[in-house]
Amino acid sequence: MVRVALAITYHDPHGHMHDQIARVLPQLAGLFGGIAVSASPAAPQASLDCFAGVGALVERQAQTAPRPKIGLARRNAVRLALEFDCPFVMYCDGDTSLHWAERYPQELAHVVARIHECDFTLLGRTQRAFETLPRCQHDTEVMVNQVFQRVSGHAWHITSAARGLSRRAAQAILEGCPDESFSTDASWPLFILQRRDFSMGYIEVEGQEFETADRHQAEVARAGGLDLWRAQLDADPRQWAHRLDMARIEIEAMIPFTSASPRG
């Protein structure tokens, strides 16, 4: 099997993911040819030590803004992953990687085995996985995906922040796509589509389901279960305002590609 390095971001300032990291990390380390971690300034050292213990490359990012620049952290994770002698990299947010490996390990292994098929593989949610999101996230991501389809001609779920990259595609993104926001969800695939000299694929997966509850188990228990906790999120106008702002940023990031993007 073609070796693939895993590039992840990791924040988790309160250490809620530590036990899950300890459980799942050996499995991830066995599946990938290396793990690269772009950690926020607030990432707990105990968890970073766990990553280092399985041979991961760990780089803690400097505090350069009041809030972490997610796109910059993603770029740094991919850059770090290229230090491994692997022809392909899979980027995936840290919490999603852990959830996927723990809940759908066979699917994750199957996807890793297919990453080499294209220079850029966009990993989206199945419809079932998409329906597990709270409405405030689901409905605003529908807008993002619809705009992406109009710009690119592809009816893909782009907001799950997981991608497979050949070394050549990864280097092209690092050199030519400087987006430092979470709008890399849109800008990375549109940049690759615009180049036309890269092959591109799309795989829908179950493992991209709603993973946020994994690190909020106490809140879920107090709410009376996952469905009631999601209902609490949807009842909070602040959650909708936050998600709407995220959708606006993602959609605005597509504007530079509207005149040159391929139409299918």
PDB file of N, CA and C in Angstrom, residues 126-223:
ATOM      1  N   THR A 126     -21.386  11.357   3.820  1.00  0.00           N
ATOM      2  CA  THR A 126     -22.581  10.720   3.281  1.00  0.00           C
ATOM      3  C   THR A 126     -23.799  11.513   3.755  1.00  0.00           C
ATOM      4  N   GLN A 127     -24.937  11.273   3.127  1.00  0.00           N
ATOM      5  CA  GLN A 127     -26.144  11.983   3.558  1.00  0.00           C
ATOM      6  C   GLN A 127     -26.481  11.649   5.002  1.00  0.00           C
ATOM      7  N   ARG A 128     -26.297  10.384   5.393  1.00  0.00           N
ATOM      8  CA  ARG A 128     -26.572  10.015   6.786  1.00  0.00           C
ATOM      9  C   ARG A 128     -25.669  10.775   7.741  1.00  0.00           C
ATOM     10  N   ALA A 129     -24.371  10.840   7.415  1.00  0.00           N
ATOM     11  CA  ALA A 129     -23.441  11.567   8.271  1.00  0.00           C
ATOM     12  C   ALA A 129     -23.793  13.045   8.325  1.00  0.00           C
ATOM     13  N   PHE A 130     -24.203  13.603   7.192  1.00  0.00           N
ATOM     14  CA  PHE A 130     -24.565  15.021   7.145  1.00  0.00           C
ATOM     15  C   PHE A 130     -25.767  15.314   8.026  1.00  0.00           C
ATOM     16  N   GLU A 131     -26.701  14.381   8.093  1.00  0.00           N
ATOM     17  CA  GLU A 131     -27.913  14.589   8.889  1.00  0.00           C
ATOM     18  C   GLU A 131     -27.655  14.479  10.390  1.00  0.00           C
ATOM     19  N   THR A 132     -26.473  14.040  10.806  1.00  0.00           N
ATOM     20  CA  THR A 132     -26.163  13.996  12.242  1.00  0.00           C
ATOM     21  C   THR A 132     -25.776  15.369  12.784  1.00  0.00           C
ATOM     22  N   LEU A 133     -25.531  16.350  11.920  1.00  0.00           N
ATOM     23  CA  LEU A 133     -25.124  17.674  12.379  1.00  0.00           C
ATOM     24  C   LEU A 133     -26.301  18.404  13.011  1.00  0.00           C
ATOM     25  N   PRO A 134     -26.040  19.269  13.991  1.00  0.00           N
ATOM     26  CA  PRO A 134     -27.105  20.164  14.463  1.00  0.00           C
ATOM     27  C   PRO A 134     -27.617  21.005  13.305  1.00  0.00           C
ATOM     28  N   ARG A 135     -28.860  21.445  13.386  1.00  0.00           N
ATOM     29  CA  ARG A 135     -29.440  22.192  12.280  1.00  0.00           C
ATOM     30  C   ARG A 135     -28.675  23.474  12.003  1.00  0.00           C
ATOM     31  N   CYS A 136     -28.175  24.123  13.062  1.00  0.00           N
ATOM     32  CA  CYS A 136     -27.448  25.377  12.847  1.00  0.00           C
ATOM     33  C   CYS A 136     -26.199  25.161  12.002  1.00  0.00           C
ATOM     34  N   GLN A 137     -25.595  23.985  12.103  1.00  0.00           N
ATOM     35  CA  GLN A 137     -24.433  23.668  11.277  1.00  0.00           C
ATOM     36  C   GLN A 137     -24.875  23.093   9.936  1.00  0.00           C
ATOM     37  N   HIS A 138     -25.827  22.183   9.961  1.00  0.00           N
ATOM     38  CA  HIS A 138     -26.302  21.528   8.743  1.00  0.00           C
ATOM     39  C   HIS A 138     -26.825  22.546   7.726  1.00  0.00           C
ATOM     40  N   ASP A 139     -27.716  23.414   8.169  1.00  0.00           N
ATOM     41  CA  ASP A 139     -28.396  24.310   7.227  1.00  0.00           C
ATOM     42  C   ASP A 139     -27.447  25.352   6.640  1.00  0.00           C
ATOM     43  N   THR A 140     -26.498  25.822   7.429  1.00  0.00           N
ATOM     44  CA  THR A 140     -25.547  26.802   6.904  1.00  0.00           C
ATOM     45  C   THR A 140     -24.526  26.134   5.988  1.00  0.00           C
ATOM     46  N   GLU A 141     -24.178  24.882   6.259  1.00  0.00           N
ATOM     47  CA  GLU A 141     -23.268  24.176   5.364  1.00  0.00           C
ATOM     48  C   GLU A 141     -23.954  23.821   4.043  1.00  0.00           C
ATOM     49  N   VAL A 142     -25.266  23.645   4.066  1.00  0.00           N
ATOM     50  CA  VAL A 142     -26.002  23.449   2.810  1.00  0.00           C
ATOM     51  C   VAL A 142     -25.756  24.635   1.879  1.00  0.00           C
ATOM     52  N   MET A 143     -25.801  25.835   2.436  1.00  0.00           N
ATOM     53  CA  MET A 143     -25.564  27.028   1.618  1.00  0.00           C
ATOM     54  C   MET A 143     -24.164  27.019   1.019  1.00  0.00           C
ATOM     55  N   VAL A 144     -23.166  26.673   1.835  1.00  0.00           N
ATOM     56  CA  VAL A 144     -21.788  26.637   1.358  1.00  0.00           C
ATOM     57  C   VAL A 144     -21.643  25.624   0.228  1.00  0.00           C
ATOM     58  N   ASN A 145     -22.205  24.441   0.423  1.00  0.00           N
ATOM     59  CA  ASN A 145     -22.099  23.398  -0.596  1.00  0.00           C
ATOM     60  C   ASN A 145     -22.825  23.784  -1.880  1.00  0.00           C
ATOM     61  N   GLN A 146     -23.956  24.480  -1.746  1.00  0.00           N
ATOM     62  CA  GLN A 146     -24.695  24.893  -2.946  1.00  0.00           C
ATOM     63  C   GLN A 146     -23.910  25.929  -3.734  1.00  0.00           C
ATOM     64  N   VAL A 147     -23.291  26.875  -3.047  1.00  0.00           N
ATOM     65  CA  VAL A 147     -22.493  27.868  -3.755  1.00  0.00           C
ATOM     66  C   VAL A 147     -21.287  27.200  -4.413  1.00  0.00           C
ATOM     67  N   PHE A 148     -20.657  26.263  -3.704  1.00  0.00           N
ATOM     68  CA  PHE A 148     -19.523  25.543  -4.300  1.00  0.00           C
ATOM     69  C   PHE A 148     -19.954  24.832  -5.583  1.00  0.00           C
ATOM     70  N   GLN A 149     -21.131  24.227  -5.572  1.00  0.00           N
ATOM     71  CA  GLN A 149     -21.609  23.547  -6.778  1.00  0.00           C
ATOM     72  C   GLN A 149     -21.791  24.524  -7.934  1.00  0.00           C
ATOM     73  N   ARG A 150     -22.301  25.716  -7.632  1.00  0.00           N
ATOM     74  CA  ARG A 150     -22.507  26.707  -8.688  1.00  0.00           C
ATOM     75  C   ARG A 150     -21.179  27.214  -9.249  1.00  0.00           C
ATOM     76  N   VAL A 151     -20.179  27.318  -8.386  1.00  0.00           N
ATOM     77  CA  VAL A 151     -18.872  27.814  -8.830  1.00  0.00           C
ATOM     78  C   VAL A 151     -18.092  26.740  -9.574  1.00  0.00           C
ATOM     79  N   SER A 152     -18.166  25.502  -9.068  1.00  0.00           N
ATOM     80  CA  SER A 152     -17.298  24.442  -9.600  1.00  0.00           C
ATOM     81  C   SER A 152     -17.991  23.474 -10.544  1.00  0.00           C
ATOM     82  N   GLY A 153     -19.315  23.348 -10.410  1.00  0.00           N
ATOM     83  CA  GLY A 153     -20.031  22.334 -11.175  1.00  0.00           C
ATOM     84  C   GLY A 153     -20.092  20.992 -10.487  1.00  0.00           C
ATOM     85  N   HIS A 154     -19.571  20.888  -9.253  1.00  0.00           N
ATOM     86  CA  HIS A 154     -19.530  19.616  -8.535  1.00  0.00           C
ATOM     87  C   HIS A 154     -20.429  19.658  -7.304  1.00  0.00           C
ATOM     88  N   ALA A 155     -21.342  18.702  -7.191  1.00  0.00           N
ATOM     89  CA  ALA A 155     -22.256  18.615  -6.052  1.00  0.00           C
ATOM     90  C   ALA A 155     -21.592  17.827  -4.924  1.00  0.00           C
ATOM     91  N   TRP A 156     -20.614  18.436  -4.295  1.00  0.00           N
ATOM     92  CA  TRP A 156     -19.823  17.785  -3.253  1.00  0.00           C
ATOM     93  C   TRP A 156     -20.056  18.441  -1.897  1.00  0.00           C
ATOM     94  N   HIS A 157     -19.919  17.634  -0.850  1.00  0.00           N
ATOM     95  CA  HIS A 157     -19.884  18.155   0.512  1.00  0.00           C
ATOM     96  C   HIS A 157     -18.434  18.553   0.796  1.00  0.00           C
ATOM     97  N   ILE A 158     -18.177  19.838   0.956  1.00  0.00           N
ATOM     98  CA  ILE A 158     -16.791  20.302   1.062  1.00  0.00           C
ATOM     99  C   ILE A 158     -16.380  20.709   2.467  1.00  0.00           C
ATOM    100  N   THR A 159     -17.316  20.696   3.437  1.00  0.00           N
ATOM    101  CA  THR A 159     -17.056  21.343   4.726  1.00  0.00           C
ATOM    102  C   THR A 159     -16.592  20.398   5.827  1.00  0.00           C
ATOM    103  N   SER A 160     -16.238  19.179   5.494  1.00  0.00           N
ATOM    104  CA  SER A 160     -15.806  18.246   6.533  1.00  0.00           C
ATOM    105  C   SER A 160     -14.310  18.308   6.804  1.00  0.00           C
ATOM    106  N   ALA A 161     -13.584  19.138   6.064  1.00  0.00           N
ATOM    107  CA  ALA A 161     -12.167  19.437   6.329  1.00  0.00           C
ATOM    108  C   ALA A 161     -11.278  18.203   6.324  1.00  0.00           C
ATOM    109  N   ALA A 162     -11.493  17.310   5.374  1.00  0.00           N
ATOM    110  CA  ALA A 162     -10.604  16.163   5.195  1.00  0.00           C
ATOM    111  C   ALA A 162     -10.277  16.047   3.719  1.00  0.00           C
ATOM    112  N   ARG A 163      -8.985  15.938   3.409  1.00  0.00           N
ATOM    113  CA  ARG A 163      -8.534  15.879   2.019  1.00  0.00           C
ATOM    114  C   ARG A 163      -7.316  14.975   1.888  1.00  0.00           C
ATOM    115  N   GLY A 164      -7.226  14.290   0.764  1.00  0.00           N
ATOM    116  CA  GLY A 164      -6.014  13.574   0.424  1.00  0.00           C
ATOM    117  C   GLY A 164      -5.221  14.376  -0.584  1.00  0.00           C
ATOM    118  N   LEU A 165      -3.895  14.408  -0.437  1.00  0.00           N
ATOM    119  CA  LEU A 165      -3.050  15.251  -1.277  1.00  0.00           C
ATOM    120  C   LEU A 165      -1.797  14.496  -1.711  1.00  0.00           C
ATOM    121  N   SER A 166      -1.497  14.545  -3.001  1.00  0.00           N
ATOM    122  CA  SER A 166      -0.173  14.100  -3.419  1.00  0.00           C
ATOM    123  C   SER A 166       0.846  15.142  -2.970  1.00  0.00           C
ATOM    124  N   ARG A 167       2.110  14.765  -2.930  1.00  0.00           N
ATOM    125  CA  ARG A 167       3.134  15.737  -2.542  1.00  0.00           C
ATOM    126  C   ARG A 167       3.112  16.947  -3.472  1.00  0.00           C
ATOM    127  N   ARG A 168       2.896  16.700  -4.744  1.00  0.00           N
ATOM    128  CA  ARG A 168       2.897  17.787  -5.719  1.00  0.00           C
ATOM    129  C   ARG A 168       1.728  18.731  -5.473  1.00  0.00           C
ATOM    130  N   ALA A 169       0.542  18.176  -5.185  1.00  0.00           N
ATOM    131  CA  ALA A 169      -0.617  19.017  -4.908  1.00  0.00           C
ATOM    132  C   ALA A 169      -0.443  19.777  -3.600  1.00  0.00           C
ATOM    133  N   ALA A 170       0.112  19.103  -2.588  1.00  0.00           N
ATOM    134  CA  ALA A 170       0.340  19.770  -1.309  1.00  0.00           C
ATOM    135  C   ALA A 170       1.301  20.939  -1.463  1.00  0.00           C
ATOM    136  N   GLN A 171       2.376  20.728  -2.202  1.00  0.00           N
ATOM    137  CA  GLN A 171       3.345  21.805  -2.411  1.00  0.00           C
ATOM    138  C   GLN A 171       2.745  22.949  -3.204  1.00  0.00           C
ATOM    139  N   ALA A 172       1.889  22.630  -4.179  1.00  0.00           N
ATOM    140  CA  ALA A 172       1.237  23.680  -4.968  1.00  0.00           C
ATOM    141  C   ALA A 172       0.335  24.536  -4.082  1.00  0.00           C
ATOM    142  N   ILE A 173      -0.396  23.902  -3.176  1.00  0.00           N
ATOM    143  CA  ILE A 173      -1.269  24.646  -2.265  1.00  0.00           C
ATOM    144  C   ILE A 173      -0.440  25.517  -1.333  1.00  0.00           C
ATOM    145  N   LEU A 174       0.628  24.973  -0.786  1.00  0.00           N
ATOM    146  CA  LEU A 174       1.467  25.748   0.130  1.00  0.00           C
ATOM    147  C   LEU A 174       2.085  26.959  -0.564  1.00  0.00           C
ATOM    148  N   GLU A 175       2.418  26.799  -1.830  1.00  0.00           N
ATOM    149  CA  GLU A 175       3.062  27.890  -2.571  1.00  0.00           C
ATOM    150  C   GLU A 175       2.067  28.876  -3.188  1.00  0.00           C
ATOM    151  N   GLY A 176       0.872  28.408  -3.560  1.00  0.00           N
ATOM    152  CA  GLY A 176      -0.007  29.255  -4.358  1.00  0.00           C
ATOM    153  C   GLY A 176      -1.379  29.548  -3.796  1.00  0.00           C
ATOM    154  N   CYS A 177      -1.711  28.989  -2.635  1.00  0.00           N
ATOM    155  CA  CYS A 177      -3.050  29.197  -2.058  1.00  0.00           C
ATOM    156  C   CYS A 177      -2.879  29.615  -0.599  1.00  0.00           C
ATOM    157  N   PRO A 178      -2.688  30.911  -0.339  1.00  0.00           N
ATOM    158  CA  PRO A 178      -2.286  31.378   0.989  1.00  0.00           C
ATOM    159  C   PRO A 178      -3.416  31.562   2.005  1.00  0.00           C
ATOM    160  N   ASP A 179      -4.588  31.034   1.737  1.00  0.00           N
ATOM    161  CA  ASP A 179      -5.734  31.188   2.636  1.00  0.00           C
ATOM    162  C   ASP A 179      -5.367  30.723   4.050  1.00  0.00           C
ATOM    163  N   GLU A 180      -5.603  31.566   5.051  1.00  0.00           N
ATOM    164  CA  GLU A 180      -5.273  31.234   6.439  1.00  0.00           C
ATOM    165  C   GLU A 180      -6.511  31.048   7.308  1.00  0.00           C
ATOM    166  N   SER A 181      -7.696  31.009   6.686  1.00  0.00           N
ATOM    167  CA  SER A 181      -8.930  30.816   7.436  1.00  0.00           C
ATOM    168  C   SER A 181      -9.460  29.404   7.202  1.00  0.00           C
ATOM    169  N   PHE A 182     -10.529  29.048   7.921  1.00  0.00           N
ATOM    170  CA  PHE A 182     -11.149  27.744   7.717  1.00  0.00           C
ATOM    171  C   PHE A 182     -11.788  27.630   6.338  1.00  0.00           C
ATOM    172  N   SER A 183     -11.827  28.738   5.591  1.00  0.00           N
ATOM    173  CA  SER A 183     -12.345  28.711   4.227  1.00  0.00           C
ATOM    174  C   SER A 183     -11.447  27.917   3.281  1.00  0.00           C
ATOM    175  N   THR A 184     -10.345  27.361   3.785  1.00  0.00           N
ATOM    176  CA  THR A 184      -9.590  26.387   2.996  1.00  0.00           C
ATOM    177  C   THR A 184     -10.480  25.226   2.567  1.00  0.00           C
ATOM    178  N   ASP A 185     -11.602  25.004   3.298  1.00  0.00           N
ATOM    179  CA  ASP A 185     -12.584  24.013   2.852  1.00  0.00           C
ATOM    180  C   ASP A 185     -12.942  24.234   1.391  1.00  0.00           C
ATOM    181  N   ALA A 186     -13.085  25.496   1.011  1.00  0.00           N
ATOM    182  CA  ALA A 186     -13.466  25.841  -0.362  1.00  0.00           C
ATOM    183  C   ALA A 186     -12.274  26.194  -1.237  1.00  0.00           C
ATOM    184  N   SER A 187     -11.328  26.949  -0.688  1.00  0.00           N
ATOM    185  CA  SER A 187     -10.246  27.470  -1.527  1.00  0.00           C
ATOM    186  C   SER A 187      -9.289  26.382  -1.997  1.00  0.00           C
ATOM    187  N   TRP A 188      -9.005  25.387  -1.177  1.00  0.00           N
ATOM    188  CA  TRP A 188      -8.092  24.331  -1.624  1.00  0.00           C
ATOM    189  C   TRP A 188      -8.645  23.566  -2.831  1.00  0.00           C
ATOM    190  N   PRO A 189      -9.859  23.017  -2.759  1.00  0.00           N
ATOM    191  CA  PRO A 189     -10.340  22.300  -3.953  1.00  0.00           C
ATOM    192  C   PRO A 189     -10.535  23.202  -5.167  1.00  0.00           C
ATOM    193  N   LEU A 190     -10.972  24.443  -4.974  1.00  0.00           N
ATOM    194  CA  LEU A 190     -11.134  25.334  -6.121  1.00  0.00           C
ATOM    195  C   LEU A 190      -9.786  25.690  -6.739  1.00  0.00           C
ATOM    196  N   PHE A 191      -8.762  25.859  -5.912  1.00  0.00           N
ATOM    197  CA  PHE A 191      -7.419  26.126  -6.424  1.00  0.00           C
ATOM    198  C   PHE A 191      -6.925  24.959  -7.277  1.00  0.00           C
ATOM    199  N   ILE A 192      -7.135  23.744  -6.793  1.00  0.00           N
ATOM    200  CA  ILE A 192      -6.687  22.567  -7.535  1.00  0.00           C
ATOM    201  C   ILE A 192      -7.483  22.407  -8.824  1.00  0.00           C
ATOM    202  N   LEU A 193      -8.796  22.612  -8.760  1.00  0.00           N
ATOM    203  CA  LEU A 193      -9.611  22.534  -9.975  1.00  0.00           C
ATOM    204  C   LEU A 193      -9.175  23.564 -11.009  1.00  0.00           C
ATOM    205  N   GLN A 194      -8.845  24.751 -10.553  1.00  0.00           N
ATOM    206  CA  GLN A 194      -8.429  25.820 -11.461  1.00  0.00           C
ATOM    207  C   GLN A 194      -7.126  25.485 -12.164  1.00  0.00           C
ATOM    208  N   ARG A 195      -6.241  24.767 -11.494  1.00  0.00           N
ATOM    209  CA  ARG A 195      -4.943  24.437 -12.078  1.00  0.00           C
ATOM    210  C   ARG A 195      -5.064  23.500 -13.280  1.00  0.00           C
ATOM    211  N   ARG A 196      -6.003  22.583 -13.235  1.00  0.00           N
ATOM    212  CA  ARG A 196      -6.295  21.641 -14.322  1.00  0.00           C
ATOM    213  C   ARG A 196      -5.210  20.600 -14.577  1.00  0.00           C
ATOM    214  N   ASP A 197      -4.032  20.733 -13.979  1.00  0.00           N
ATOM    215  CA  ASP A 197      -2.979  19.742 -14.202  1.00  0.00           C
ATOM    216  C   ASP A 197      -2.899  18.740 -13.057  1.00  0.00           C
ATOM    217  N   PHE A 198      -3.952  18.716 -12.230  1.00  0.00           N
ATOM    218  CA  PHE A 198      -4.032  17.752 -11.140  1.00  0.00           C
ATOM    219  C   PHE A 198      -5.286  16.904 -11.307  1.00  0.00           C
ATOM    220  N   SER A 199      -5.178  15.633 -10.970  1.00  0.00           N
ATOM    221  CA  SER A 199      -6.373  14.782 -10.943  1.00  0.00           C
ATOM    222  C   SER A 199      -7.092  14.975  -9.611  1.00  0.00           C
ATOM    223  N   MET A 200      -8.414  14.851  -9.645  1.00  0.00           N
ATOM    224  CA  MET A 200      -9.209  15.136  -8.449  1.00  0.00           C
ATOM    225  C   MET A 200     -10.309  14.100  -8.291  1.00  0.00           C
ATOM    226  N   GLY A 201     -10.519  13.655  -7.060  1.00  0.00           N
ATOM    227  CA  GLY A 201     -11.554  12.672  -6.777  1.00  0.00           C
ATOM    228  C   GLY A 201     -12.376  13.076  -5.569  1.00  0.00           C
ATOM    229  N   TYR A 202     -13.438  12.324  -5.336  1.00  0.00           N
ATOM    230  CA  TYR A 202     -14.362  12.628  -4.245  1.00  0.00           C
ATOM    231  C   TYR A 202     -14.874  11.325  -3.657  1.00  0.00           C
ATOM    232  N   ILE A 203     -14.821  11.217  -2.334  1.00  0.00           N
ATOM    233  CA  ILE A 203     -15.321  10.041  -1.629  1.00  0.00           C
ATOM    234  C   ILE A 203     -16.194  10.514  -0.473  1.00  0.00           C
ATOM    235  N   GLU A 204     -17.398   9.961  -0.361  1.00  0.00           N
ATOM    236  CA  GLU A 204     -18.257  10.259   0.774  1.00  0.00           C
ATOM    237  C   GLU A 204     -18.075   9.180   1.835  1.00  0.00           C
ATOM    238  N   VAL A 205     -17.991   9.610   3.100  1.00  0.00           N
ATOM    239  CA  VAL A 205     -17.678   8.680   4.176  1.00  0.00           C
ATOM    240  C   VAL A 205     -18.619   8.882   5.354  1.00  0.00           C
ATOM    241  N   GLU A 206     -18.829   7.813   6.094  1.00  0.00           N
ATOM    242  CA  GLU A 206     -19.648   7.856   7.310  1.00  0.00           C
ATOM    243  C   GLU A 206     -18.889   8.491   8.473  1.00  0.00           C
ATOM    244  N   GLY A 207     -17.567   8.329   8.468  1.00  0.00           N
ATOM    245  CA  GLY A 207     -16.752   8.780   9.602  1.00  0.00           C
ATOM    246  C   GLY A 207     -16.679  10.277   9.776  1.00  0.00           C
ATOM    247  N   GLN A 208     -17.233  11.039   8.826  1.00  0.00           N
ATOM    248  CA  GLN A 208     -17.265  12.488   8.960  1.00  0.00           C
ATOM    249  C   GLN A 208     -18.545  12.973   9.637  1.00  0.00           C
ATOM    250  N   GLU A 209     -19.210  12.087  10.357  1.00  0.00           N
ATOM    251  CA  GLU A 209     -20.411  12.481  11.090  1.00  0.00           C
ATOM    252  C   GLU A 209     -20.061  13.454  12.220  1.00  0.00           C
ATOM    253  N   PHE A 210     -21.065  13.962  12.904  1.00  0.00           N
ATOM    254  CA  PHE A 210     -20.900  14.943  13.969  1.00  0.00           C
ATOM    255  C   PHE A 210     -20.039  14.352  15.083  1.00  0.00           C
ATOM    256  N   GLU A 211     -18.846  14.937  15.277  1.00  0.00           N
ATOM    257  CA  GLU A 211     -17.898  14.402  16.251  1.00  0.00           C
ATOM    258  C   GLU A 211     -17.739  15.283  17.485  1.00  0.00           C
ATOM    259  N   THR A 212     -18.325  16.473  17.473  1.00  0.00           N
ATOM    260  CA  THR A 212     -18.069  17.444  18.534  1.00  0.00           C
ATOM    261  C   THR A 212     -18.464  16.926  19.902  1.00  0.00           C
ATOM    262  N   ALA A 213     -19.499  16.092  19.958  1.00  0.00           N
ATOM    263  CA  ALA A 213     -19.957  15.576  21.242  1.00  0.00           C
ATOM    264  C   ALA A 213     -18.906  14.728  21.940  1.00  0.00           C
ATOM    265  N   ASP A 214     -17.949  14.173  21.205  1.00  0.00           N
ATOM    266  CA  ASP A 214     -16.917  13.335  21.820  1.00  0.00           C
ATOM    267  C   ASP A 214     -16.189  14.073  22.936  1.00  0.00           C
ATOM    268  N   ARG A 215     -15.978  15.379  22.770  1.00  0.00           N
ATOM    269  CA  ARG A 215     -15.224  16.130  23.764  1.00  0.00           C
ATOM    270  C   ARG A 215     -16.125  16.992  24.659  1.00  0.00           C
ATOM    271  N   HIS A 216     -17.424  16.727  24.618  1.00  0.00           N
ATOM    272  CA  HIS A 216     -18.375  17.459  25.466  1.00  0.00           C
ATOM    273  C   HIS A 216     -19.315  16.484  26.173  1.00  0.00           C
ATOM    274  N   GLN A 217     -18.762  15.376  26.631  1.00  0.00           N
ATOM    275  CA  GLN A 217     -19.603  14.335  27.211  1.00  0.00           C
ATOM    276  C   GLN A 217     -20.337  14.802  28.464  1.00  0.00           C
ATOM    277  N   ALA A 218     -19.711  15.655  29.266  1.00  0.00           N
ATOM    278  CA  ALA A 218     -20.375  16.143  30.479  1.00  0.00           C
ATOM    279  C   ALA A 218     -21.602  16.973  30.128  1.00  0.00           C
ATOM    280  N   GLU A 219     -21.459  17.848  29.113  1.00  0.00           N
ATOM    281  CA  GLU A 219     -22.587  18.671  28.690  1.00  0.00           C
ATOM    282  C   GLU A 219     -23.696  17.811  28.091  1.00  0.00           C
ATOM    283  N   VAL A 220     -23.311  16.778  27.331  1.00  0.00           N
ATOM    284  CA  VAL A 220     -24.300  15.875  26.751  1.00  0.00           C
ATOM    285  C   VAL A 220     -25.076  15.169  27.850  1.00  0.00           C
ATOM    286  N   ALA A 221     -24.371  14.713  28.875  1.00  0.00           N
ATOM    287  CA  ALA A 221     -25.029  14.020  29.988  1.00  0.00           C
ATOM    288  C   ALA A 221     -25.981  14.949  30.736  1.00  0.00           C
ATOM    289  N   ARG A 222     -25.548  16.193  30.967  1.00  0.00           N
ATOM    290  CA  ARG A 222     -26.419  17.140  31.681  1.00  0.00           C
ATOM    291  C   ARG A 222     -27.675  17.469  30.877  1.00  0.00           C
ATOM    292  N   ALA A 223     -27.539  17.465  29.549  1.00  0.00           N
ATOM    293  CA  ALA A 223     -28.689  17.767  28.694  1.00  0.00           C
ATOM    294  C   ALA A 223     -29.673  16.610  28.609  1.00  0.00           C
TER     295      ALA A 223
END
